[in-house]
Every structure is written in structure tokens, then in C-alpha cells.
PDB file of N, CA, C and O in Angstrom:
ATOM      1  N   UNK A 265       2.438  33.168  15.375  1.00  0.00           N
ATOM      2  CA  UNK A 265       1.554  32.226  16.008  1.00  0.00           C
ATOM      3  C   UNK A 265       1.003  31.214  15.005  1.00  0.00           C
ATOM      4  O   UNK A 265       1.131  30.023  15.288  1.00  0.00           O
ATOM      5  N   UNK A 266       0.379  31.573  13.818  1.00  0.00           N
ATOM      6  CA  UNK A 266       0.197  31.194  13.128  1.00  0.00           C
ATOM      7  C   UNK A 266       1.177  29.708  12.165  1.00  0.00           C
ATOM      8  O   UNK A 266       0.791  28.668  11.633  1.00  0.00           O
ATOM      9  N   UNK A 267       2.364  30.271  12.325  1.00  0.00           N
ATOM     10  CA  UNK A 267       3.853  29.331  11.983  1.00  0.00           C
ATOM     11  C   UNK A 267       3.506  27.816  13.290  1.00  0.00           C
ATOM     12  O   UNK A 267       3.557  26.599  13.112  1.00  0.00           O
ATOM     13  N   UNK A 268       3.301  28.321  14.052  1.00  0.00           N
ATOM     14  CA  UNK A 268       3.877  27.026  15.239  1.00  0.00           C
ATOM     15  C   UNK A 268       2.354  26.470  15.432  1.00  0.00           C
ATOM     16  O   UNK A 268       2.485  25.793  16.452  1.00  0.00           O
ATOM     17  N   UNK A 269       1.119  26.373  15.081  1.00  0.00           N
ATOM     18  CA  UNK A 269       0.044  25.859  14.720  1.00  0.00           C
ATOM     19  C   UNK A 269      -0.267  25.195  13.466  1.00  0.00           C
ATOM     20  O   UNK A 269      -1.292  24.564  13.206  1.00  0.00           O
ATOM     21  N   UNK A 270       0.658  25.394  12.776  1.00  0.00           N
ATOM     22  CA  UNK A 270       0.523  24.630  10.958  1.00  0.00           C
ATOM     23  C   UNK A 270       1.499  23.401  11.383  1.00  0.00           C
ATOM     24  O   UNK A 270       1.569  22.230  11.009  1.00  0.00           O
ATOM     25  N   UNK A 271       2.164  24.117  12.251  1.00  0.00           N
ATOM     26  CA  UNK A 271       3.269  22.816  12.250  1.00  0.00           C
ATOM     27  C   UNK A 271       3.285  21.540  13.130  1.00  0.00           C
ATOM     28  O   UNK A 271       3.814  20.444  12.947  1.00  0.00           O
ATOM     29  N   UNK A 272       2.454  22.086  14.253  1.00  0.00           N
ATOM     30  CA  UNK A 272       1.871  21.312  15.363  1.00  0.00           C
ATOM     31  C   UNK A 272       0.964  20.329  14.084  1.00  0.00           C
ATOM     32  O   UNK A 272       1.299  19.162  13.883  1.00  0.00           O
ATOM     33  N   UNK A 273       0.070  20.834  13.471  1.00  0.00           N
ATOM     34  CA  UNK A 273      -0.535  19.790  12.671  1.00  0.00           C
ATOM     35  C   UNK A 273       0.513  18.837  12.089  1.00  0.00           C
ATOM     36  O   UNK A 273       0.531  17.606  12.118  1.00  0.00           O
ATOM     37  N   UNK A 274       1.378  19.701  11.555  1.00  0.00           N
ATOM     38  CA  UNK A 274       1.898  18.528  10.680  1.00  0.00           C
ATOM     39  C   UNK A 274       2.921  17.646  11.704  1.00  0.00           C
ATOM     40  O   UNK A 274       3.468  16.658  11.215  1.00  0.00           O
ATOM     41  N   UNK A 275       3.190  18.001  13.153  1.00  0.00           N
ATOM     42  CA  UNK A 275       3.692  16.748  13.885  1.00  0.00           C
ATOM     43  C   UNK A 275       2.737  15.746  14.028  1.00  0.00           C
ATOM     44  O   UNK A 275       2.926  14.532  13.947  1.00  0.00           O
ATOM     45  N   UNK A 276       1.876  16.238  14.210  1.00  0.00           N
ATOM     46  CA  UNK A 276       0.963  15.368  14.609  1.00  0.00           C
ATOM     47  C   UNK A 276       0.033  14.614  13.454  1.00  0.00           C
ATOM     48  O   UNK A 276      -1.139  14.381  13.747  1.00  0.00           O
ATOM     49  N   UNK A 277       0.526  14.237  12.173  1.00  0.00           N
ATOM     50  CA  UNK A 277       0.411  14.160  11.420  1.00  0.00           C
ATOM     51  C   UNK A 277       0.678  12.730  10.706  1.00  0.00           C
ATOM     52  O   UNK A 277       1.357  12.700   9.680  1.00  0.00           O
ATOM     53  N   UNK A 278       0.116  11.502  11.281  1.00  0.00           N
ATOM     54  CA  UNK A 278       0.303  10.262  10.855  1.00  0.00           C
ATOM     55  C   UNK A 278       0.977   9.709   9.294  1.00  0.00           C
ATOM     56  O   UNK A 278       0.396  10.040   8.261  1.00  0.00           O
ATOM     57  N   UNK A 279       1.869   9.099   9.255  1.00  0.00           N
ATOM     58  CA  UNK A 279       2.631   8.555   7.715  1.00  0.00           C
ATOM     59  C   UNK A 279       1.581   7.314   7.530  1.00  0.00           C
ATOM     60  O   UNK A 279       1.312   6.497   8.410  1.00  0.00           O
ATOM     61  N   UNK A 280       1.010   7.342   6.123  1.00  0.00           N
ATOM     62  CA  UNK A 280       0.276   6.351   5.793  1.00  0.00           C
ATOM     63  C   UNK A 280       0.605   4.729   5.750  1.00  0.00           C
ATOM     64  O   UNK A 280       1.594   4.261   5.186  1.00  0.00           O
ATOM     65  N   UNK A 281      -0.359   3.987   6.418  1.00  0.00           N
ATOM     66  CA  UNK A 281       0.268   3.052   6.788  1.00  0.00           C
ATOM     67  C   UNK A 281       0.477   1.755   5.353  1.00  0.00           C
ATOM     68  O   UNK A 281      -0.335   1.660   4.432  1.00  0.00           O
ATOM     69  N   UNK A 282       1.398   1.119   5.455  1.00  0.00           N
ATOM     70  CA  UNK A 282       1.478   0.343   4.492  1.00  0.00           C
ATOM     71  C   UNK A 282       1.279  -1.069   5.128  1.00  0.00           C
ATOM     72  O   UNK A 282       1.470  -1.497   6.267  1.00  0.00           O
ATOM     73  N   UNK A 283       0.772  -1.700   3.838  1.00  0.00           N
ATOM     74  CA  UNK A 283       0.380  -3.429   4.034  1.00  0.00           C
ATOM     75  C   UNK A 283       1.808  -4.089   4.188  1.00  0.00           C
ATOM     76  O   UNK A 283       2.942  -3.730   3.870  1.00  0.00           O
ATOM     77  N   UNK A 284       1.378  -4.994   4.691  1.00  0.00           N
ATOM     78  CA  UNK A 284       2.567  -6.498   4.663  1.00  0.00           C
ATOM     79  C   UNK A 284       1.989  -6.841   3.306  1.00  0.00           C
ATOM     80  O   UNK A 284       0.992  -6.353   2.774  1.00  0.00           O
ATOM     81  N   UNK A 285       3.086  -8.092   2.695  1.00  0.00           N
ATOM     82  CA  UNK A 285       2.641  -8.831   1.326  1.00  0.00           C
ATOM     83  C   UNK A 285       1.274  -9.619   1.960  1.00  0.00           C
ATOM     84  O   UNK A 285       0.149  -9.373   1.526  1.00  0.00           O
ATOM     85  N   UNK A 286       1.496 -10.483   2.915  1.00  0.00           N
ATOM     86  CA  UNK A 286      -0.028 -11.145   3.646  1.00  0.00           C
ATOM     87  C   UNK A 286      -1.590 -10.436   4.455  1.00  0.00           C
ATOM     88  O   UNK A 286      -2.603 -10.836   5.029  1.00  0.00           O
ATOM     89  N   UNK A 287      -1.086  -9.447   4.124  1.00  0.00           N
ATOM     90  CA  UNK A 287      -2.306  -8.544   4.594  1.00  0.00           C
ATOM     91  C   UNK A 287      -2.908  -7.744   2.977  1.00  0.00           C
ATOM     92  O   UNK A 287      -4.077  -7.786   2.594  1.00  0.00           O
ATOM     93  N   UNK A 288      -2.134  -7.282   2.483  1.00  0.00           N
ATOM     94  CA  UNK A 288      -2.515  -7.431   0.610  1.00  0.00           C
ATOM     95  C   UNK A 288      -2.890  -7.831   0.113  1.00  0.00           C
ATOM     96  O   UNK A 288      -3.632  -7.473  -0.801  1.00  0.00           O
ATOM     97  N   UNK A 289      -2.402  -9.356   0.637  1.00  0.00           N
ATOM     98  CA  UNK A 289      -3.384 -10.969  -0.098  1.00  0.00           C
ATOM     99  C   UNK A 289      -4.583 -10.914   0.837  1.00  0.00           C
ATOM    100  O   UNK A 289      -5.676 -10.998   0.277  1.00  0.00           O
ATOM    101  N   UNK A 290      -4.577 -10.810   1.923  1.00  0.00           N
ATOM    102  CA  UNK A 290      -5.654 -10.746   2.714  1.00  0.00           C
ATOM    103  C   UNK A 290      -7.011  -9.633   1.978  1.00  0.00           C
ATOM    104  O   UNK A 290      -8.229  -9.777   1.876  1.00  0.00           O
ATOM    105  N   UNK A 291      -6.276  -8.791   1.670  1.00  0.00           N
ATOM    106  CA  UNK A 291      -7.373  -7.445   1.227  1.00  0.00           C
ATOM    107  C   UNK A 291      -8.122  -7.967  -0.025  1.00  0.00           C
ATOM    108  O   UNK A 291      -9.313  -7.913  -0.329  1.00  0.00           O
ATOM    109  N   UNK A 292      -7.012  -8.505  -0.674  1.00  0.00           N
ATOM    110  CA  UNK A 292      -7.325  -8.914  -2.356  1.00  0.00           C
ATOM    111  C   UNK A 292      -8.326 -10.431  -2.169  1.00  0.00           C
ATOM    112  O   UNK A 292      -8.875 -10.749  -3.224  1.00  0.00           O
ATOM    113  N   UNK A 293      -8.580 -11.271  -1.098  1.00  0.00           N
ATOM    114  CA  UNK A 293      -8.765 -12.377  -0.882  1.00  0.00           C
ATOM    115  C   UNK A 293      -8.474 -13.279  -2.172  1.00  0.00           C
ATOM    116  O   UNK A 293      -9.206 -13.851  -2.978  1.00  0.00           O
ATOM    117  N   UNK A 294      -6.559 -13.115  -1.960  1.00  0.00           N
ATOM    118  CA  UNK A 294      -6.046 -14.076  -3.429  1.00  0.00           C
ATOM    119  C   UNK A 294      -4.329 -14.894  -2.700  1.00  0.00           C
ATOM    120  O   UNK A 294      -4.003 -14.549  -1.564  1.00  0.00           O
ATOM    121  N   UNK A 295      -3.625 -15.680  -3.300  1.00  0.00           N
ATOM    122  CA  UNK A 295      -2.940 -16.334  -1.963  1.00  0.00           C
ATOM    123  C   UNK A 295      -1.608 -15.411  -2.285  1.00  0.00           C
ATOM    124  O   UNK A 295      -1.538 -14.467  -3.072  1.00  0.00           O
ATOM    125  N   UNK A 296      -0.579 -15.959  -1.450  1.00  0.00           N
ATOM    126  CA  UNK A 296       0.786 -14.667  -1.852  1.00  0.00           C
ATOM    127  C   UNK A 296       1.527 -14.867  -2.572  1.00  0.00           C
ATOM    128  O   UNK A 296       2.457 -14.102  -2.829  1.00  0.00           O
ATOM    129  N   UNK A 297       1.256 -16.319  -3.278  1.00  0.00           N
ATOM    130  CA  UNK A 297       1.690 -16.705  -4.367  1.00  0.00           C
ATOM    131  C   UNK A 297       1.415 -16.061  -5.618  1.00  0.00           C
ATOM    132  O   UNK A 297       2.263 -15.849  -6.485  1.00  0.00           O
ATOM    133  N   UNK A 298      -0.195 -15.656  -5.703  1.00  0.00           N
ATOM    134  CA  UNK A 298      -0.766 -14.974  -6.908  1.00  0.00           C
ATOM    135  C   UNK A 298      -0.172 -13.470  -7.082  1.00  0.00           C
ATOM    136  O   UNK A 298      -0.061 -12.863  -8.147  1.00  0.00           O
ATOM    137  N   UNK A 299       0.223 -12.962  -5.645  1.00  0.00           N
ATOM    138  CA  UNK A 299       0.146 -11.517  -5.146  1.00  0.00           C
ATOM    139  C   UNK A 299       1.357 -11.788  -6.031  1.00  0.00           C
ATOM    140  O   UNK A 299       1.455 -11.094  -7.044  1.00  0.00           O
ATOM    141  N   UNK A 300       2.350 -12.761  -5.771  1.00  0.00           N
ATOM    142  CA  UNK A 300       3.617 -12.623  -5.964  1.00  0.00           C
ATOM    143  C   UNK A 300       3.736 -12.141  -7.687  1.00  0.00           C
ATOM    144  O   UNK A 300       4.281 -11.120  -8.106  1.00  0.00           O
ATOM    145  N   UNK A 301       3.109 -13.122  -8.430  1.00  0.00           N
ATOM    146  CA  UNK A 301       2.412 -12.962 -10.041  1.00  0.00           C
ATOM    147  C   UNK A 301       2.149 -11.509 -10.263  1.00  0.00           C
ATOM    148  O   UNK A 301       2.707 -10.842 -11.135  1.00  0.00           O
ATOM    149  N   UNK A 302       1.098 -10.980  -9.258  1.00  0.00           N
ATOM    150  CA  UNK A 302       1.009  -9.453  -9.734  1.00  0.00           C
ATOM    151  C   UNK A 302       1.982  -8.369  -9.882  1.00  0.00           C
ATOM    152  O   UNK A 302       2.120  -7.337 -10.538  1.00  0.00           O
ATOM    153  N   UNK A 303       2.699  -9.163  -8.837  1.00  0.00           N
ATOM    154  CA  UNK A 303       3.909  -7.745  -8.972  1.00  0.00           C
ATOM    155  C   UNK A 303       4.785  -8.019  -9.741  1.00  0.00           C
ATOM    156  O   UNK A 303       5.283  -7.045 -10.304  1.00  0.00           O
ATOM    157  N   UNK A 304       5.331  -9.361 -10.091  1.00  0.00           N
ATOM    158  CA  UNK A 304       5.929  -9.874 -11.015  1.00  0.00           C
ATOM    159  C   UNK A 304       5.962  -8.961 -12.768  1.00  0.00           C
ATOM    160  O   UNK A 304       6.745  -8.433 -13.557  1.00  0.00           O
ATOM    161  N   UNK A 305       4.313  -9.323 -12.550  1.00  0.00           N
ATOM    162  CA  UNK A 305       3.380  -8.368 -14.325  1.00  0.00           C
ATOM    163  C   UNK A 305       3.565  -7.344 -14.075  1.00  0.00           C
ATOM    164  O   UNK A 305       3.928  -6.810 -15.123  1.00  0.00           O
ATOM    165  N   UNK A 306       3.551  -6.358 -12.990  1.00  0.00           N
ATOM    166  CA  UNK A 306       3.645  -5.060 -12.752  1.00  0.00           C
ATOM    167  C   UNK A 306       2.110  -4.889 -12.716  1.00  0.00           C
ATOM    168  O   UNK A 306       1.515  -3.837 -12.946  1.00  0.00           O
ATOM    169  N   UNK A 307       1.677  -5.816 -12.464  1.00  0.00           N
ATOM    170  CA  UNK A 307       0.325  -5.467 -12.206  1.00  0.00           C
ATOM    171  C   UNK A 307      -0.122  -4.666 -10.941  1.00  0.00           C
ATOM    172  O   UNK A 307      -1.175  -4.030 -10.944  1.00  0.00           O
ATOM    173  N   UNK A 308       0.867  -4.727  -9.657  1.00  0.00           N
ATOM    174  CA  UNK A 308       0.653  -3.909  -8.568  1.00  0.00           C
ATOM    175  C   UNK A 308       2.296  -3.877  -8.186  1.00  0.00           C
ATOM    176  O   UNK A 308       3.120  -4.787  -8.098  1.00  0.00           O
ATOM    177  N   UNK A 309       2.399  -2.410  -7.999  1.00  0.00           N
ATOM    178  CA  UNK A 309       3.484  -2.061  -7.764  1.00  0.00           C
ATOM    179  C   UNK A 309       4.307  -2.027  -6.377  1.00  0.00           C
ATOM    180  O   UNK A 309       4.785  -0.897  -6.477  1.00  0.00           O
ATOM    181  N   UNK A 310       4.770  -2.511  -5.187  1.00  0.00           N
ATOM    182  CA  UNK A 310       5.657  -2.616  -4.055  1.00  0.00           C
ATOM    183  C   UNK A 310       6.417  -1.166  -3.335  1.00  0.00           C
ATOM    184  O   UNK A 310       6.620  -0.047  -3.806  1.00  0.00           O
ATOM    185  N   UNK A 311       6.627  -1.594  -2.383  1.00  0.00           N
ATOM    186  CA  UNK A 311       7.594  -0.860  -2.141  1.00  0.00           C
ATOM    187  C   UNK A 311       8.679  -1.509  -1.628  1.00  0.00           C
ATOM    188  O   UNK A 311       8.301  -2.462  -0.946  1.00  0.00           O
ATOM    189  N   UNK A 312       9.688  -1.417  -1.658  1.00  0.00           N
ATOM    190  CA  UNK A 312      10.774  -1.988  -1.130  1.00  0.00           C
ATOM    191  C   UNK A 312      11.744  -1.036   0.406  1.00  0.00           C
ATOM    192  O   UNK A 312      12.384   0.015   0.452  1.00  0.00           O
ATOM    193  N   UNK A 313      11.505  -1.736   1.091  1.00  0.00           N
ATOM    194  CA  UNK A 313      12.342  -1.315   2.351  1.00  0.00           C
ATOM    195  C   UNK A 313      13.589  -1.868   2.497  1.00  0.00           C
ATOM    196  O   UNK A 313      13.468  -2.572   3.500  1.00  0.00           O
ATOM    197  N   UNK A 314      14.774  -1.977   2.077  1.00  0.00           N
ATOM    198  CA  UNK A 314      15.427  -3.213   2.397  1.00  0.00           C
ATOM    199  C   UNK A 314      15.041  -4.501   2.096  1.00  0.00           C
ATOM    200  O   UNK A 314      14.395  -4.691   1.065  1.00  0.00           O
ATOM    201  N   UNK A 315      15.316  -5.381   2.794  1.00  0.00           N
ATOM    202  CA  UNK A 315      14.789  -6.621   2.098  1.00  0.00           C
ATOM    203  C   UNK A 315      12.852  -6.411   2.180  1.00  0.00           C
ATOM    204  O   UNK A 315      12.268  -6.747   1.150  1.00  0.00           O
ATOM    205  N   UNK A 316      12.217  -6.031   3.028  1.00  0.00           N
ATOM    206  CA  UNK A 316      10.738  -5.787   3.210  1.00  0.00           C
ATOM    207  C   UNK A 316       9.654  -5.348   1.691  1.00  0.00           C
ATOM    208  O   UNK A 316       9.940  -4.525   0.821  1.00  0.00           O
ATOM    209  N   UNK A 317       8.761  -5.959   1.754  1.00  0.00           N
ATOM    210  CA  UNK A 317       7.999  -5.836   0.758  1.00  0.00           C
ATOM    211  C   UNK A 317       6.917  -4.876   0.977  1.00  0.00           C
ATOM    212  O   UNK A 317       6.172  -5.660   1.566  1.00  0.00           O
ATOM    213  N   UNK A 318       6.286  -3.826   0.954  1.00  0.00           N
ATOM    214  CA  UNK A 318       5.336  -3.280   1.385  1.00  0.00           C
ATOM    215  C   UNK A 318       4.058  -2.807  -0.045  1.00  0.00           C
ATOM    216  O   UNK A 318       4.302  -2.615  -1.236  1.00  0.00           O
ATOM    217  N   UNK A 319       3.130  -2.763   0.467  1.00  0.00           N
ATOM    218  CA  UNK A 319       2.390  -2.321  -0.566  1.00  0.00           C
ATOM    219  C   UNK A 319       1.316  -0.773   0.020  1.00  0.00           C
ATOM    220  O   UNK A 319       0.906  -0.810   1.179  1.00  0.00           O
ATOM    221  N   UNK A 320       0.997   0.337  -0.775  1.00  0.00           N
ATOM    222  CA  UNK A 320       0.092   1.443  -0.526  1.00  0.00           C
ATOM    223  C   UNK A 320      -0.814   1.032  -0.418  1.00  0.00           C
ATOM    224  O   UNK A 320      -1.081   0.068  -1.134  1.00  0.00           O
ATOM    225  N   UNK A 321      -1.798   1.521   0.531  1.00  0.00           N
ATOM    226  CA  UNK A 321      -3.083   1.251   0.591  1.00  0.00           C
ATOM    227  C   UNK A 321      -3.649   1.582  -0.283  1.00  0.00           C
ATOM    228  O   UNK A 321      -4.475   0.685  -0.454  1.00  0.00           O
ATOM    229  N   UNK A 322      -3.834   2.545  -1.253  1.00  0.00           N
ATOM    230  CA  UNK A 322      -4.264   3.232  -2.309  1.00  0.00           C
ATOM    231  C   UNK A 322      -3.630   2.270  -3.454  1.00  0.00           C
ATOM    232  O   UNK A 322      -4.449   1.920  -4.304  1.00  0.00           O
ATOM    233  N   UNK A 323      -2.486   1.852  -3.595  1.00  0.00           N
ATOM    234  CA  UNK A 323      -1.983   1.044  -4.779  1.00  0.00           C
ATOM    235  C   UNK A 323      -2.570  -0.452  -4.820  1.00  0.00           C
ATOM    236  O   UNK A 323      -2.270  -1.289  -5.672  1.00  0.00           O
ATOM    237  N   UNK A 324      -3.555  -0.660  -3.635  1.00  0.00           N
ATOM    238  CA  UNK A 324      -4.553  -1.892  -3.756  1.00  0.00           C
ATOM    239  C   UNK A 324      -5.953  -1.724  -4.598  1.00  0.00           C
ATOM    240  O   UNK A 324      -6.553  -2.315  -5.496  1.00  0.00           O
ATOM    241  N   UNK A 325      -6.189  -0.039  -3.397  1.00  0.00           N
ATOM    242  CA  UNK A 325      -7.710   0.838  -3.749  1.00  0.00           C
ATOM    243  C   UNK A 325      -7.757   0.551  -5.650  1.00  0.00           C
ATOM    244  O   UNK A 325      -8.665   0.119  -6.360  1.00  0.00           O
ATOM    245  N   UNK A 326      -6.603   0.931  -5.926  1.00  0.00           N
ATOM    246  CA  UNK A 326      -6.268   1.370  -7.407  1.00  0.00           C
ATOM    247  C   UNK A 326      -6.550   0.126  -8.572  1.00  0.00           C
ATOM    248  O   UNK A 326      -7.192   0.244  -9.616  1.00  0.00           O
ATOM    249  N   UNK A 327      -5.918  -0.995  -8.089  1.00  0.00           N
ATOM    250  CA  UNK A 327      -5.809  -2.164  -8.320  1.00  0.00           C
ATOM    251  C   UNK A 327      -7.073  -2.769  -8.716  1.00  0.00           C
ATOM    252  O   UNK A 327      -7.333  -3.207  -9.837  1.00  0.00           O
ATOM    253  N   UNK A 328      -7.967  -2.753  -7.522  1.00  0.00           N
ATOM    254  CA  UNK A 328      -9.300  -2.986  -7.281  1.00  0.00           C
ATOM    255  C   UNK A 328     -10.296  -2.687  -8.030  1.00  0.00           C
ATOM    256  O   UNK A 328     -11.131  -3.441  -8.528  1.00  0.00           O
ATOM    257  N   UNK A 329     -10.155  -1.161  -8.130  1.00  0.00           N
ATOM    258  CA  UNK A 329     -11.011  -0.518  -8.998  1.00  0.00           C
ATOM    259  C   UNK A 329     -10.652  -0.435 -10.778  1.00  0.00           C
ATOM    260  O   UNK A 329     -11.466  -0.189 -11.668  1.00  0.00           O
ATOM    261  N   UNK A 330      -9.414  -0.680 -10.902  1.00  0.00           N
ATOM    262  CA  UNK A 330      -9.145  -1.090 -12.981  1.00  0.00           C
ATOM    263  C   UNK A 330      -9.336  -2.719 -12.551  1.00  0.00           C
ATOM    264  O   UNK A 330      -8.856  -3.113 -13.614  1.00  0.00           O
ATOM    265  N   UNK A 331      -9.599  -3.755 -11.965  1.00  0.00           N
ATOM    266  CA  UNK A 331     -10.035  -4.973 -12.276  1.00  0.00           C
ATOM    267  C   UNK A 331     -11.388  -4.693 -12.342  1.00  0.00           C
ATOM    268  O   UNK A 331     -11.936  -4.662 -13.444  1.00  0.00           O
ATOM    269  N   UNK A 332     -12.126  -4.444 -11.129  1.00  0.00           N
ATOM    270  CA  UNK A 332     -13.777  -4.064 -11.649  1.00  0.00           C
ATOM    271  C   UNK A 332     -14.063  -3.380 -13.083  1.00  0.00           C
ATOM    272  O   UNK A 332     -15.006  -3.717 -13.799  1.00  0.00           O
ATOM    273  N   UNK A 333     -13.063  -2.307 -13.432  1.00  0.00           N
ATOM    274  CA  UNK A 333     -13.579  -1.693 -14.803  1.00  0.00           C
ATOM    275  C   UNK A 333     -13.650  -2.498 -15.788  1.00  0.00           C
ATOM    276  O   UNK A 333     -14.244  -2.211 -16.828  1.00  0.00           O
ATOM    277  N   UNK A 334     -12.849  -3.980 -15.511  1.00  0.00           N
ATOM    278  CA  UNK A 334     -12.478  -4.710 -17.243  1.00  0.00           C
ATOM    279  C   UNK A 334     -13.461  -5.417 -17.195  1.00  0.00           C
ATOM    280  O   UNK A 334     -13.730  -6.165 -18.135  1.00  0.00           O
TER     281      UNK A 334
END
């Protein structure tokens, strides 16, 4: 019983959602030109889908918080 209740969670279990490149720039309030610069430096890292650009929500969070530290 126990087996088919762990697992029910994990169907039901949302995949974290990822940004568009314009919703990134949106978060960062910077244009997608600059965004484009960051990933360029490796300053924020992508994901690649095929041709699709995606970014972690957390790999913004991350971003965010070492620019405030400097």
C-alpha cells in the first residue's frame, strides 16, 4: 500500500517550470540583448531544447543573489 501512495505523489508531481529567454529578461528587468551577453560570459547558464533557449528558475534566483553579493 505504501508502494502505490509514494508513487501517486510522484505522478502527481509537477516538472519545474522553465523561463523563455523574454521572460528572464523580464525577471532580470535587462533587454535580451544583454541576457544574450550573459550567457555569452557564462554568466547565466541555458538550457538548450533543440533549437529553444530555456533558463531555471533557480539559475536566475542564483544569478540575482552573486550580483547583490558584489
Amino acid at each position: 500500500m505504501q508502494a502505490s501512495s509514494s508513487r501517486e505523489r510522484n505522478d502527481n508531481a509537477t516538472p519545474p517550470q522553465l523561463l523563455t529567454r523574454k521572460e528572464a529578461a523580464e525577471l532580470l528587468n535587462i533587454s535580451l540583448r544583454h541576457l544574450d551577453t550573459l550567457v555569452a560570459t557564462g554568466e547565466l547558464v541555458p538550457i538548450r531544447i533543440g533549437r529553444s533557449v530555456r533558463f531555471r528558475p533557480k539559475s536566475i534566483e542564483d544569478f540575482i543573489e552573486e550580483a547583490a553579493d558584489e
